[in-house]
Amino acid sequence: KLLTFALALLMVAGCSNNGGGTATPTPSADANTDGENTGCTITIGLVTDLGGIDDKSFNQGTWEGVVKFAEDNKMSEECYGYLQSSADADYIPNLSTFADQKKDLIEAPGFLFEEVADLYPDQKFVIIDTEVDKPNVASAVFKEQQPSYLVGVAAAMKAKEAGKTKVGFIGGVENPIIERFEAGYKQGVA
């Protein structure tokens, strides 16, 4: 029950990022390397995607949610940490490091992590921004088109105020999530 409660709190706190400042520095990611949770009610590991821990997006918001949960629950810094992924090749080793340490919960913001769930079927994962239909994975997904609709409305209003008739959208990569952002944005502009 505590793990379910922790998962819910982490998802809510991570989504409530205020977008300002930089991420809190990590406690040691190597804490509890012996697999024992001595002194920790729950251990949490966050593996970032390529954006970095201070990306002002999913990585940072998720980390701030972990830190807030830890502070609210008076968790020692040895009970949580993150590993930075600097290249695609870092994902599986970083996730595996935390799984080998037997963290109670491993969080992975982004949609590039789902394959590791098969390698550790007894490990609990939270995957943010994609749906993974596996018994050991909780998927935190959002309705991207809703906030991007409001951004589209704001862009259209600013363009009109400036006497302009065009706005733009740059999605970064082509995938269903970005397509939903774009669809919401376009509807807001219209």
Coordinates of N, CA, C and O in Angstrom, one line a residue:
K1 N 0.8 -1.2 0.0 CA 0.0 0.0 0.0 C 0.9 1.3 0.0 O 0.5 2.2 -0.6
L2 N 2.0 1.2 0.7 CA 2.8 2.4 0.8 C 3.4 2.7 -0.6 O 3.5 3.8 -1.0
L3 N 3.8 1.6 -1.3 CA 4.4 1.8 -2.7 C 3.3 2.4 -3.6 O 3.6 3.3 -4.4
T4 N 2.1 2.0 -3.5 CA 1.0 2.6 -4.4 C 0.8 4.0 -4.0 O 0.7 4.9 -4.9
F5 N 0.8 4.3 -2.7 CA 0.6 5.7 -2.3 C 1.8 6.6 -2.8 O 1.6 7.7 -3.2
A6 N 3.0 6.0 -2.6 CA 4.2 6.8 -3.1 C 4.2 7.0 -4.6 O 4.5 8.1 -5.0
L7 N 3.8 6.0 -5.3 CA 3.6 6.2 -6.8 C 2.7 7.3 -7.1 O 3.0 8.2 -7.9
A8 N 1.5 7.3 -6.5 CA 0.5 8.4 -6.8 C 1.0 9.7 -6.4 O 0.9 10.7 -7.2
L9 N 1.7 9.8 -5.3 CA 2.2 11.1 -4.9 C 3.3 11.6 -5.8 O 3.4 12.8 -6.1
L10 N 4.2 10.7 -6.2 CA 5.3 11.1 -7.1 C 4.7 11.6 -8.4 O 5.3 12.6 -9.0
M11 N 3.7 10.9 -9.0 CA 3.2 11.4 -10.2 C 2.5 12.7 -10.1 O 2.7 13.6 -10.9
V12 N 1.8 13.0 -9.1 CA 1.1 14.3 -8.9 C 2.2 15.4 -8.6 O 2.1 16.4 -9.2
A13 N 3.1 15.1 -7.7 CA 4.1 16.1 -7.4 C 5.0 16.4 -8.6 O 5.3 17.6 -8.9
G14 N 5.3 15.4 -9.4 CA 6.1 15.6 -10.6 C 5.4 16.4 -11.7 O 6.0 17.2 -12.4
C15 N 4.1 16.3 -11.7 CA 3.3 17.0 -12.7 C 3.1 18.5 -12.3 O 2.7 19.3 -13.1
S16 N 3.4 18.8 -11.0 CA 3.1 20.1 -10.5 C 4.3 21.0 -10.5 O 4.4 22.0 -9.9
N17 N 5.3 20.6 -11.3 CA 6.5 21.4 -11.4 C 6.2 22.9 -11.8 O 5.5 23.1 -12.7
N18 N 6.8 23.8 -11.1 CA 6.5 25.2 -11.4 C 7.3 25.8 -12.5 O 7.2 26.9 -12.9
G19 N 8.3 25.0 -13.0 CA 9.0 25.4 -14.2 C 10.2 26.3 -13.9 O 10.9 26.7 -14.8
G20 N 10.4 26.7 -12.7 CA 11.4 27.7 -12.4 C 12.6 27.0 -11.7 O 12.5 25.9 -11.2
G21 N 13.7 27.7 -11.7 CA 14.9 27.2 -10.9 C 15.5 26.0 -11.6 O 15.2 25.6 -12.7
T22 N 16.4 25.5 -10.8 CA 17.1 24.3 -11.3 C 16.8 23.1 -10.4 O 16.4 23.3 -9.3
A23 N 17.1 22.0 -10.8 CA 16.8 20.8 -10.0 C 17.7 20.7 -8.8 O 18.9 21.2 -8.8
T24 N 17.2 20.1 -7.8 CA 18.0 19.9 -6.5 C 19.0 18.9 -6.8 O 18.8 17.9 -7.5
P25 N 20.3 19.1 -6.4 CA 21.3 18.1 -6.6 C 20.9 16.7 -6.1 O 20.2 16.6 -5.1
T26 N 21.4 15.7 -6.7 CA 21.1 14.3 -6.3 C 21.8 13.9 -5.1 O 23.0 14.2 -4.9
P27 N 21.1 13.2 -4.2 CA 21.7 12.4 -3.2 C 22.5 11.3 -4.0 O 22.3 11.1 -5.1
S28 N 23.3 10.6 -3.3 CA 24.1 9.6 -3.9 C 23.3 8.5 -4.6 O 22.4 7.9 -4.0
A29 N 23.5 8.4 -5.9 CA 22.7 7.4 -6.6 C 23.2 6.0 -6.3 O 22.5 5.0 -6.5
D30 N 24.3 5.8 -5.6 CA 24.9 4.6 -5.3 C 24.5 4.1 -3.9 O 24.9 3.1 -3.4
A31 N 23.6 4.8 -3.2 CA 23.1 4.4 -1.9 C 22.4 3.1 -2.0 O 21.8 2.7 -2.9
N32 N 22.6 2.3 -0.9 CA 22.0 1.0 -0.8 C 22.4 0.0 -1.9 O 21.6 -0.7 -2.4
T33 N 23.6 0.0 -2.3 CA 24.1 -0.8 -3.4 C 24.0 -2.3 -3.0 O 24.1 -3.2 -3.9
D34 N 23.9 -2.6 -1.7 CA 23.8 -4.0 -1.3 C 22.5 -4.6 -1.5 O 22.3 -5.8 -1.2
G35 N 21.5 -3.8 -2.0 CA 20.2 -4.4 -2.2 C 19.3 -4.3 -1.0 O 18.1 -4.6 -1.1
E36 N 19.8 -4.0 0.2 CA 19.1 -4.0 1.4 C 18.5 -2.6 1.5 O 19.1 -1.6 1.2
N37 N 17.3 -2.5 2.0 CA 16.6 -1.2 2.2 C 16.7 -0.8 3.7 O 15.8 -0.1 4.2
T38 N 17.8 -1.1 4.4 CA 18.0 -0.8 5.8 C 17.8 0.7 6.0 O 18.5 1.5 5.4
G39 N 16.9 1.0 6.9 CA 16.7 2.4 7.3 C 15.8 3.2 6.3 O 15.4 4.3 6.6
C40 N 15.4 2.6 5.2 CA 14.5 3.2 4.3 C 13.2 2.5 4.2 O 13.2 1.3 4.0
T41 N 12.1 3.2 4.3 CA 10.8 2.6 4.1 C 10.6 2.3 2.7 O 9.9 1.2 2.3
I42 N 11.1 3.1 1.8 CA 11.0 2.9 0.4 C 12.3 3.5 -0.3 O 12.8 4.5 0.2
T43 N 12.8 2.9 -1.3 CA 13.9 3.4 -2.1 C 13.4 3.7 -3.5 O 12.7 3.0 -4.1
I44 N 13.9 4.9 -4.0 CA 13.5 5.4 -5.3 C 14.7 5.7 -6.1 O 15.6 6.4 -5.7
G45 N 14.7 5.3 -7.4 CA 15.7 5.7 -8.3 C 15.1 6.3 -9.5 O 14.1 5.7 -10.1
L46 N 15.6 7.4 -10.0 CA 15.1 8.1 -11.2 C 16.2 8.0 -12.3 O 17.4 8.3 -12.0
V47 N 15.9 7.5 -13.4 CA 16.8 7.5 -14.6 C 16.4 8.5 -15.6 O 15.2 8.4 -16.1
T48 N 17.2 9.5 -15.8 CA 16.8 10.6 -16.8 C 16.9 10.1 -18.2 O 17.7 9.2 -18.5
D49 N 16.2 10.8 -19.1 CA 16.5 10.6 -20.5 C 17.5 11.7 -20.9 O 18.1 12.3 -20.0
L50 N 17.7 11.9 -22.2 CA 18.8 12.7 -22.6 C 18.7 14.2 -22.3 O 19.7 14.9 -22.3
G51 N 17.5 14.7 -21.9 CA 17.3 16.1 -21.6 C 18.1 16.6 -20.4 O 18.3 17.7 -20.2
G52 N 18.5 15.7 -19.5 CA 19.2 16.1 -18.3 C 18.3 16.4 -17.1 O 17.1 16.6 -17.3
I53 N 18.8 16.4 -15.9 CA 18.0 16.6 -14.7 C 17.5 18.0 -14.6 O 16.5 18.2 -13.9
D54 N 18.1 18.9 -15.3 CA 17.6 20.3 -15.2 C 17.0 20.8 -16.5 O 17.2 21.9 -16.9
D55 N 16.3 19.9 -17.1 CA 15.7 20.2 -18.5 C 14.5 21.1 -18.5 O 14.0 21.4 -19.5
K56 N 14.0 21.5 -17.3 CA 12.7 22.3 -17.2 C 11.6 21.6 -17.9 O 10.7 22.2 -18.4
S57 N 11.6 20.2 -17.8 CA 10.6 19.4 -18.5 C 10.4 18.1 -17.6 O 10.4 18.2 -16.4
F58 N 10.2 17.0 -18.3 CA 9.9 15.8 -17.6 C 10.9 15.3 -16.6 O 10.6 14.9 -15.5
N59 N 12.2 15.4 -16.9 CA 13.2 14.9 -16.0 C 13.2 15.8 -14.7 O 13.2 15.3 -13.6
Q60 N 13.3 17.1 -14.9 CA 13.3 18.0 -13.8 C 12.0 17.9 -12.9 O 12.1 17.9 -11.7
G61 N 10.9 17.9 -13.6 CA 9.6 17.8 -12.9 C 9.5 16.6 -12.1 O 9.0 16.5 -11.0
T62 N 9.9 15.5 -12.7 CA 9.9 14.2 -12.0 C 10.8 14.2 -10.8 O 10.5 13.7 -9.7
W63 N 12.1 14.7 -11.0 CA 13.0 14.7 -9.9 C 12.5 15.6 -8.8 O 12.6 15.2 -7.6
E64 N 11.9 16.7 -9.1 CA 11.4 17.6 -8.1 C 10.2 16.9 -7.3 O 10.1 17.1 -6.1
G65 N 9.5 16.1 -8.0 CA 8.4 15.3 -7.4 C 9.0 14.3 -6.4 O 8.5 14.1 -5.3
V66 N 10.1 13.6 -6.8 CA 10.8 12.7 -5.9 C 11.3 13.4 -4.7 O 11.1 12.9 -3.5
V67 N 12.0 14.5 -4.9 CA 12.5 15.3 -3.8 C 11.4 15.7 -2.8 O 11.5 15.6 -1.6
K68 N 10.3 16.2 -3.4 CA 9.2 16.7 -2.5 C 8.6 15.5 -1.7 O 8.4 15.7 -0.5
F69 N 8.4 14.4 -2.4 CA 7.9 13.2 -1.7 C 8.9 12.8 -0.6 O 8.4 12.6 0.6
A70 N 10.2 12.8 -0.9 CA 11.1 12.5 0.2 C 11.1 13.4 1.3 O 11.2 13.0 2.5
E71 N 11.1 14.7 1.0 CA 11.0 15.7 2.1 C 9.8 15.6 2.9 O 9.8 15.6 4.1
D72 N 8.6 15.5 2.2 CA 7.3 15.4 2.9 C 7.3 14.1 3.8 O 6.6 14.1 4.8
N73 N 8.0 13.1 3.5 CA 8.0 11.8 4.2 C 9.3 11.6 5.1 O 9.5 10.5 5.5
K74 N 10.0 12.7 5.2 CA 11.2 12.7 6.0 C 12.2 11.6 5.7 O 12.7 10.9 6.6
M75 N 12.3 11.3 4.4 CA 13.2 10.3 3.9 C 14.7 10.7 3.9 O 14.9 11.9 3.6
S76 N 15.6 9.9 4.3 CA 17.0 10.2 4.2 C 17.4 10.2 2.8 O 16.9 9.5 1.9
E77 N 18.4 11.0 2.5 CA 18.9 11.1 1.1 C 19.5 9.8 0.6 O 19.6 9.7 -0.6
E78 N 19.8 8.9 1.5 CA 20.3 7.6 1.0 C 19.2 6.8 0.4 O 19.5 5.7 -0.2
C79 N 18.0 7.2 0.5 CA 16.9 6.4 0.1 C 16.4 6.7 -1.3 O 15.5 6.1 -1.9
Y80 N 17.0 7.8 -1.9 CA 16.6 8.1 -3.3 C 17.8 8.8 -4.0 O 18.7 9.3 -3.4
G81 N 17.7 8.7 -5.3 CA 18.8 9.3 -6.1 C 18.4 9.2 -7.6 O 17.4 8.6 -8.0
Y82 N 19.3 9.8 -8.4 CA 19.0 9.7 -9.9 C 20.3 9.3 -10.6 O 21.4 9.6 -10.1
L83 N 20.2 8.8 -11.8 CA 21.3 8.5 -12.7 C 21.0 9.3 -14.0 O 19.9 9.2 -14.5
Q84 N 22.0 10.0 -14.4 CA 21.9 10.8 -15.7 C 22.2 10.0 -16.9 O 23.2 9.3 -16.9
S85 N 21.3 10.0 -17.9 CA 21.6 9.3 -19.2 C 22.1 10.4 -20.1 O 21.4 11.3 -20.4
S86 N 23.4 10.2 -20.6 CA 24.0 11.2 -21.5 C 23.9 10.7 -23.0 O 24.1 11.5 -23.9
A87 N 23.6 9.4 -23.2 CA 23.4 8.9 -24.5 C 22.4 7.7 -24.4 O 22.1 7.2 -23.4
D88 N 21.8 7.4 -25.6 CA 20.9 6.3 -25.6 C 21.5 5.0 -25.0 O 20.7 4.3 -24.3
A89 N 22.7 4.8 -25.2 CA 23.4 3.6 -24.6 C 23.4 3.6 -23.1 O 23.6 2.5 -22.5
D90 N 23.1 4.7 -22.4 CA 23.1 4.7 -21.0 C 21.8 4.2 -20.4 O 21.8 3.9 -19.2
Y91 N 20.7 4.2 -21.1 CA 19.4 3.9 -20.5 C 19.3 2.5 -19.8 O 19.0 2.4 -18.7
I92 N 19.6 1.5 -20.6 CA 19.5 0.1 -20.0 C 20.5 -0.1 -18.9 O 20.1 -0.6 -17.8
P93 N 21.8 0.3 -19.0 CA 22.7 0.2 -17.9 C 22.3 1.0 -16.6 O 22.4 0.5 -15.5
N94 N 21.7 2.2 -16.8 CA 21.3 3.0 -15.7 C 20.1 2.3 -15.0 O 20.0 2.2 -13.8
L95 N 19.1 1.9 -15.8 CA 17.9 1.2 -15.2 C 18.4 -0.1 -14.5 O 17.9 -0.4 -13.5
S96 N 19.3 -0.8 -15.2 CA 19.8 -2.0 -14.6 C 20.5 -1.8 -13.3 O 20.4 -2.6 -12.4
T97 N 21.2 -0.7 -13.2 CA 22.0 -0.4 -12.0 C 21.0 -0.3 -10.8 O 21.2 -0.9 -9.7
F98 N 19.9 0.5 -11.0 CA 18.9 0.6 -9.9 C 18.2 -0.7 -9.7 O 17.9 -1.0 -8.5
A99 N 17.9 -1.4 -10.7 CA 17.2 -2.7 -10.6 C 18.1 -3.7 -9.8 O 17.6 -4.4 -8.9
D100 N 19.4 -3.7 -10.1 CA 20.3 -4.6 -9.4 C 20.4 -4.2 -7.9 O 20.7 -5.0 -7.1
Q101 N 20.3 -2.9 -7.7 CA 20.3 -2.4 -6.3 C 19.0 -2.7 -5.6 O 18.8 -2.4 -4.4
K102 N 18.0 -3.2 -6.3 CA 16.7 -3.6 -5.8 C 15.9 -2.4 -5.2 O 15.3 -2.5 -4.1
K103 N 16.0 -1.3 -5.9 CA 15.2 -0.1 -5.5 C 13.7 -0.5 -5.6 O 13.3 -1.3 -6.4
D104 N 13.0 0.0 -4.6 CA 11.5 -0.3 -4.6 C 10.8 0.2 -5.8 O 9.8 -0.4 -6.3
L105 N 11.2 1.4 -6.3 CA 10.5 2.0 -7.4 C 11.6 2.7 -8.3 O 12.4 3.4 -7.8
I106 N 11.5 2.4 -9.6 CA 12.4 3.1 -10.5 C 11.5 3.9 -11.5 O 10.6 3.4 -12.1
E107 N 11.8 5.2 -11.6 CA 11.1 6.1 -12.5 C 11.9 6.4 -13.7 O 13.1 6.6 -13.6
A108 N 11.2 6.5 -14.8 CA 11.9 6.7 -16.1 C 11.0 7.7 -16.9 O 10.1 7.3 -17.5
P109 N 11.3 9.0 -16.8 CA 10.6 10.0 -17.7 C 10.9 9.8 -19.1 O 12.1 9.6 -19.4
G110 N 10.0 9.9 -20.0 CA 10.2 9.7 -21.4 C 9.7 8.4 -21.9 O 9.4 7.5 -21.2
F111 N 9.7 8.2 -23.2 CA 9.1 7.1 -23.8 C 10.2 6.1 -24.4 O 9.9 5.2 -25.1
L112 N 11.4 6.2 -24.0 CA 12.5 5.4 -24.5 C 12.9 4.2 -23.6 O 13.8 3.5 -23.9
F113 N 12.2 4.0 -22.5 CA 12.6 3.0 -21.5 C 11.9 1.7 -21.4 O 12.3 0.9 -20.7
E114 N 10.8 1.5 -22.2 CA 9.9 0.4 -21.9 C 10.6 -1.0 -22.0 O 10.2 -1.9 -21.4
E115 N 11.6 -1.2 -22.9 CA 12.1 -2.5 -23.1 C 12.8 -3.1 -21.9 O 12.8 -4.3 -21.7
V116 N 13.2 -2.3 -20.9 CA 13.9 -2.9 -19.8 C 13.0 -3.6 -18.8 O 13.4 -4.4 -18.0
A117 N 11.7 -3.3 -18.9 CA 10.8 -3.9 -17.9 C 10.8 -5.5 -18.1 O 10.6 -6.2 -17.1
D118 N 11.0 -6.0 -19.3 CA 11.1 -7.4 -19.5 C 12.3 -8.0 -18.9 O 12.3 -9.2 -18.5
L119 N 13.4 -7.3 -18.8 CA 14.6 -7.8 -18.2 C 14.5 -8.0 -16.7 O 15.3 -8.8 -16.1
Y120 N 13.6 -7.2 -16.0 CA 13.5 -7.2 -14.6 C 12.0 -7.4 -14.3 O 11.4 -6.4 -13.8
P121 N 11.4 -8.5 -14.5 CA 9.9 -8.7 -14.3 C 9.5 -8.5 -12.8 O 8.3 -8.2 -12.6
D122 N 10.4 -8.6 -11.9 CA 10.0 -8.4 -10.5 C 10.2 -7.0 -10.0 O 9.8 -6.6 -8.8
Q123 N 10.8 -6.1 -10.8 CA 11.0 -4.7 -10.4 C 9.8 -3.9 -10.8 O 9.2 -4.0 -11.8
K124 N 9.5 -2.9 -9.9 CA 8.4 -2.0 -10.2 C 9.0 -0.7 -10.9 O 9.9 -0.1 -10.4
F125 N 8.4 -0.3 -12.0 CA 8.8 0.8 -12.8 C 7.6 1.8 -12.9 O 6.5 1.3 -13.0
V126 N 7.9 3.1 -13.0 CA 7.0 4.1 -13.5 C 7.5 4.7 -14.7 O 8.7 5.2 -14.7
I127 N 6.8 4.5 -15.8 CA 7.2 5.1 -17.1 C 6.4 6.3 -17.4 O 5.1 6.2 -17.3
I128 N 7.0 7.4 -17.6 CA 6.2 8.7 -17.8 C 6.2 9.0 -19.3 O 7.2 9.0 -20.0
D129 N 5.0 9.3 -19.7 CA 4.7 9.7 -21.1 C 4.6 8.7 -22.1 O 4.7 8.9 -23.3
T130 N 4.4 7.4 -21.7 CA 4.0 6.4 -22.7 C 3.3 5.3 -21.9 O 3.3 5.2 -20.7
E131 N 2.6 4.5 -22.7 CA 1.8 3.4 -22.1 C 2.6 2.1 -22.3 O 3.0 1.8 -23.4
V132 N 2.8 1.4 -21.2 CA 3.5 0.1 -21.3 C 2.6 -0.9 -20.6 O 2.3 -0.8 -19.4
D133 N 2.1 -1.9 -21.3 CA 1.2 -2.9 -20.8 C 1.9 -4.1 -20.2 O 2.0 -5.1 -20.9
K134 N 2.5 -3.9 -19.1 CA 3.2 -4.9 -18.4 C 2.8 -4.9 -16.9 O 2.6 -3.8 -16.4
P135 N 2.8 -6.0 -16.2 CA 2.3 -6.0 -14.8 C 3.3 -5.3 -13.9 O 2.8 -4.9 -12.8
N136 N 4.5 -5.1 -14.2 CA 5.5 -4.4 -13.3 C 5.7 -2.9 -13.7 O 6.6 -2.3 -13.2
V137 N 4.8 -2.4 -14.6 CA 5.0 -1.0 -15.0 C 3.7 -0.2 -14.8 O 2.6 -0.6 -15.2
A138 N 3.9 0.9 -14.2 CA 2.8 1.9 -14.1 C 3.1 3.0 -15.1 O 4.2 3.5 -15.1
S139 N 2.1 3.3 -15.9 CA 2.3 4.3 -17.0 C 1.6 5.6 -16.6 O 0.4 5.6 -16.3
A140 N 2.4 6.7 -16.6 CA 1.8 8.0 -16.3 C 1.7 8.7 -17.6 O 2.7 9.1 -18.2
V141 N 0.5 8.9 -18.1 CA 0.3 9.5 -19.4 C -0.6 10.8 -19.2 O -1.3 10.9 -18.2
F142 N -0.5 11.7 -20.1 CA -1.2 12.9 -20.0 C -1.9 13.2 -21.3 O -1.7 12.7 -22.3
K143 N -2.8 14.2 -21.2 CA -3.6 14.6 -22.4 C -2.9 15.9 -22.9 O -3.3 17.0 -22.7
E144 N -1.8 15.6 -23.7 CA -0.9 16.7 -24.2 C -1.7 17.8 -24.9 O -1.3 19.0 -24.9
Q145 N -2.7 17.4 -25.6 CA -3.4 18.3 -26.5 C -4.1 19.4 -25.7 O -4.4 20.5 -26.2
Q146 N -4.5 19.1 -24.4 CA -5.2 20.1 -23.6 C -4.4 21.3 -23.3 O -4.8 22.5 -23.5
P147 N -3.2 21.2 -22.6 CA -2.4 22.4 -22.3 C -1.9 23.1 -23.6 O -1.8 24.3 -23.7
S148 N -1.6 22.3 -24.6 CA -1.1 22.9 -25.9 C -2.1 23.7 -26.6 O -1.8 24.6 -27.3
Y149 N -3.4 23.3 -26.4 CA -4.5 24.1 -26.9 C -4.4 25.5 -26.3 O -4.5 26.5 -27.1
L150 N -4.2 25.6 -25.0 CA -4.1 26.9 -24.4 C -2.9 27.7 -24.9 O -3.0 28.9 -25.1
V151 N -1.8 27.0 -25.1 CA -0.6 27.7 -25.7 C -1.0 28.2 -27.1 O -0.6 29.3 -27.5
G152 N -1.7 27.5 -27.9 CA -2.1 27.9 -29.2 C -3.0 29.2 -29.1 O -2.9 30.1 -29.9
V153 N -3.9 29.2 -28.2 CA -4.8 30.4 -28.0 C -3.9 31.6 -27.6 O -4.1 32.7 -28.2
A154 N -3.0 31.4 -26.7 CA -2.1 32.5 -26.3 C -1.2 33.0 -27.5 O -1.1 34.2 -27.7
A155 N -0.7 32.0 -28.3 CA 0.1 32.4 -29.5 C -0.8 33.2 -30.5 O -0.3 34.2 -31.0
A156 N -2.0 32.8 -30.7 CA -2.8 33.5 -31.6 C -3.2 34.9 -31.1 O -3.2 35.9 -31.9
M157 N -3.4 35.0 -29.8 CA -3.7 36.3 -29.2 C -2.5 37.3 -29.4 O -2.6 38.4 -29.7
K158 N -1.3 36.7 -29.1 CA -0.1 37.5 -29.2 C 0.2 38.0 -30.6 O 0.6 39.1 -30.9
A159 N 0.0 37.0 -31.5 CA 0.2 37.4 -32.9 C -0.8 38.4 -33.4 O -0.4 39.4 -34.1
K160 N -2.0 38.3 -33.0 CA -3.0 39.3 -33.4 C -2.7 40.7 -32.8 O -2.7 41.7 -33.5
E161 N -2.3 40.7 -31.5 CA -1.9 41.9 -30.8 C -0.7 42.6 -31.5 O -0.6 43.8 -31.6
A162 N 0.2 41.8 -32.1 CA 1.4 42.3 -32.8 C 1.1 42.6 -34.3 O 2.0 43.0 -35.0
G163 N -0.1 42.4 -34.7 CA -0.5 42.6 -36.1 C 0.0 41.5 -37.1 O 0.1 41.8 -38.3
K164 N 0.3 40.4 -36.5 CA 0.8 39.3 -37.3 C -0.3 38.3 -37.6 O -1.3 38.2 -36.9
T165 N -0.2 37.5 -38.7 CA -1.2 36.5 -39.0 C -0.6 35.0 -39.0 O -1.3 34.1 -39.3
K166 N 0.7 34.9 -38.6 CA 1.3 33.5 -38.6 C 1.9 33.2 -37.2 O 2.5 34.1 -36.6
V167 N 1.8 32.0 -36.9 CA 2.5 31.5 -35.7 C 3.2 30.2 -36.1 O 2.9 29.6 -37.2
G168 N 4.0 29.6 -35.3 CA 4.7 28.4 -35.6 C 4.7 27.4 -34.5 O 4.4 27.7 -33.4
F169 N 5.0 26.1 -34.9 CA 5.1 25.0 -33.9 C 6.3 24.2 -34.3 O 6.4 23.8 -35.5
I170 N 7.2 23.9 -33.4 CA 8.3 23.0 -33.6 C 8.2 21.9 -32.6 O 8.3 22.2 -31.4
G171 N 8.0 20.7 -33.1 CA 7.8 19.6 -32.2 C 9.0 18.9 -31.8 O 9.0 18.1 -30.8
G172 N 10.1 19.0 -32.4 CA 11.4 18.3 -32.0 C 11.6 17.0 -32.6 O 12.5 16.7 -33.3
V173 N 10.6 16.0 -32.4 CA 10.7 14.7 -32.9 C 9.3 14.3 -33.4 O 8.3 14.9 -33.0
E174 N 9.3 13.3 -34.3 CA 8.0 12.9 -34.8 C 7.6 11.6 -34.1 O 8.2 10.6 -34.2
N175 N 6.5 11.8 -33.3 CA 5.9 10.7 -32.6 C 4.5 11.0 -32.1 O 4.1 12.2 -32.2
P176 N 3.7 10.1 -31.7 CA 2.3 10.4 -31.3 C 2.1 11.4 -30.2 O 1.2 12.2 -30.3
I177 N 3.0 11.5 -29.3 CA 2.9 12.5 -28.2 C 3.1 13.9 -28.8 O 2.2 14.8 -28.5
I178 N 4.1 14.1 -29.6 CA 4.3 15.4 -30.2 C 3.1 15.8 -31.1 O 2.7 16.9 -31.3
E179 N 2.6 14.8 -31.8 CA 1.5 15.0 -32.7 C 0.3 15.5 -31.9 O -0.5 16.3 -32.4
R180 N 0.1 14.9 -30.7 CA -1.0 15.4 -29.9 C -0.8 16.9 -29.4 O -1.7 17.7 -29.4
F181 N 0.5 17.2 -29.1 CA 0.8 18.6 -28.7 C 0.5 19.5 -29.9 O -0.2 20.5 -29.7
E182 N 0.9 19.1 -31.1 CA 0.7 19.9 -32.3 C -0.8 20.0 -32.6 O -1.3 21.1 -32.9
A183 N -1.6 19.0 -32.5 CA -3.0 19.0 -32.7 C -3.7 20.0 -31.8 O -4.5 20.8 -32.2
G184 N -3.4 19.9 -30.5 CA -4.0 20.9 -29.6 C -3.6 22.3 -29.9 O -4.4 23.2 -29.8
Y185 N -2.3 22.5 -30.2 CA -1.8 23.9 -30.5 C -2.6 24.4 -31.7 O -3.0 25.6 -31.7
K186 N -2.7 23.6 -32.8 CA -3.4 24.1 -34.0 C -4.8 24.5 -33.7 O -5.3 25.5 -34.2
Q187 N -5.5 23.6 -32.9 CA -6.9 23.9 -32.5 C -7.0 25.2 -31.7 O -7.9 26.0 -31.9
G188 N -6.0 25.5 -30.9 CA -6.0 26.7 -30.1 C -5.8 27.9 -30.9 O -6.4 29.0 -30.7
V189 N -4.9 27.8 -31.9 CA -4.7 28.9 -32.8 C -5.9 29.2 -33.7 O -6.2 30.4 -33.9
A190 N -6.6 28.2 -34.1 CA -7.8 28.3 -35.0 C -8.9 29.1 -34.2 O -9.6 29.9 -34.6

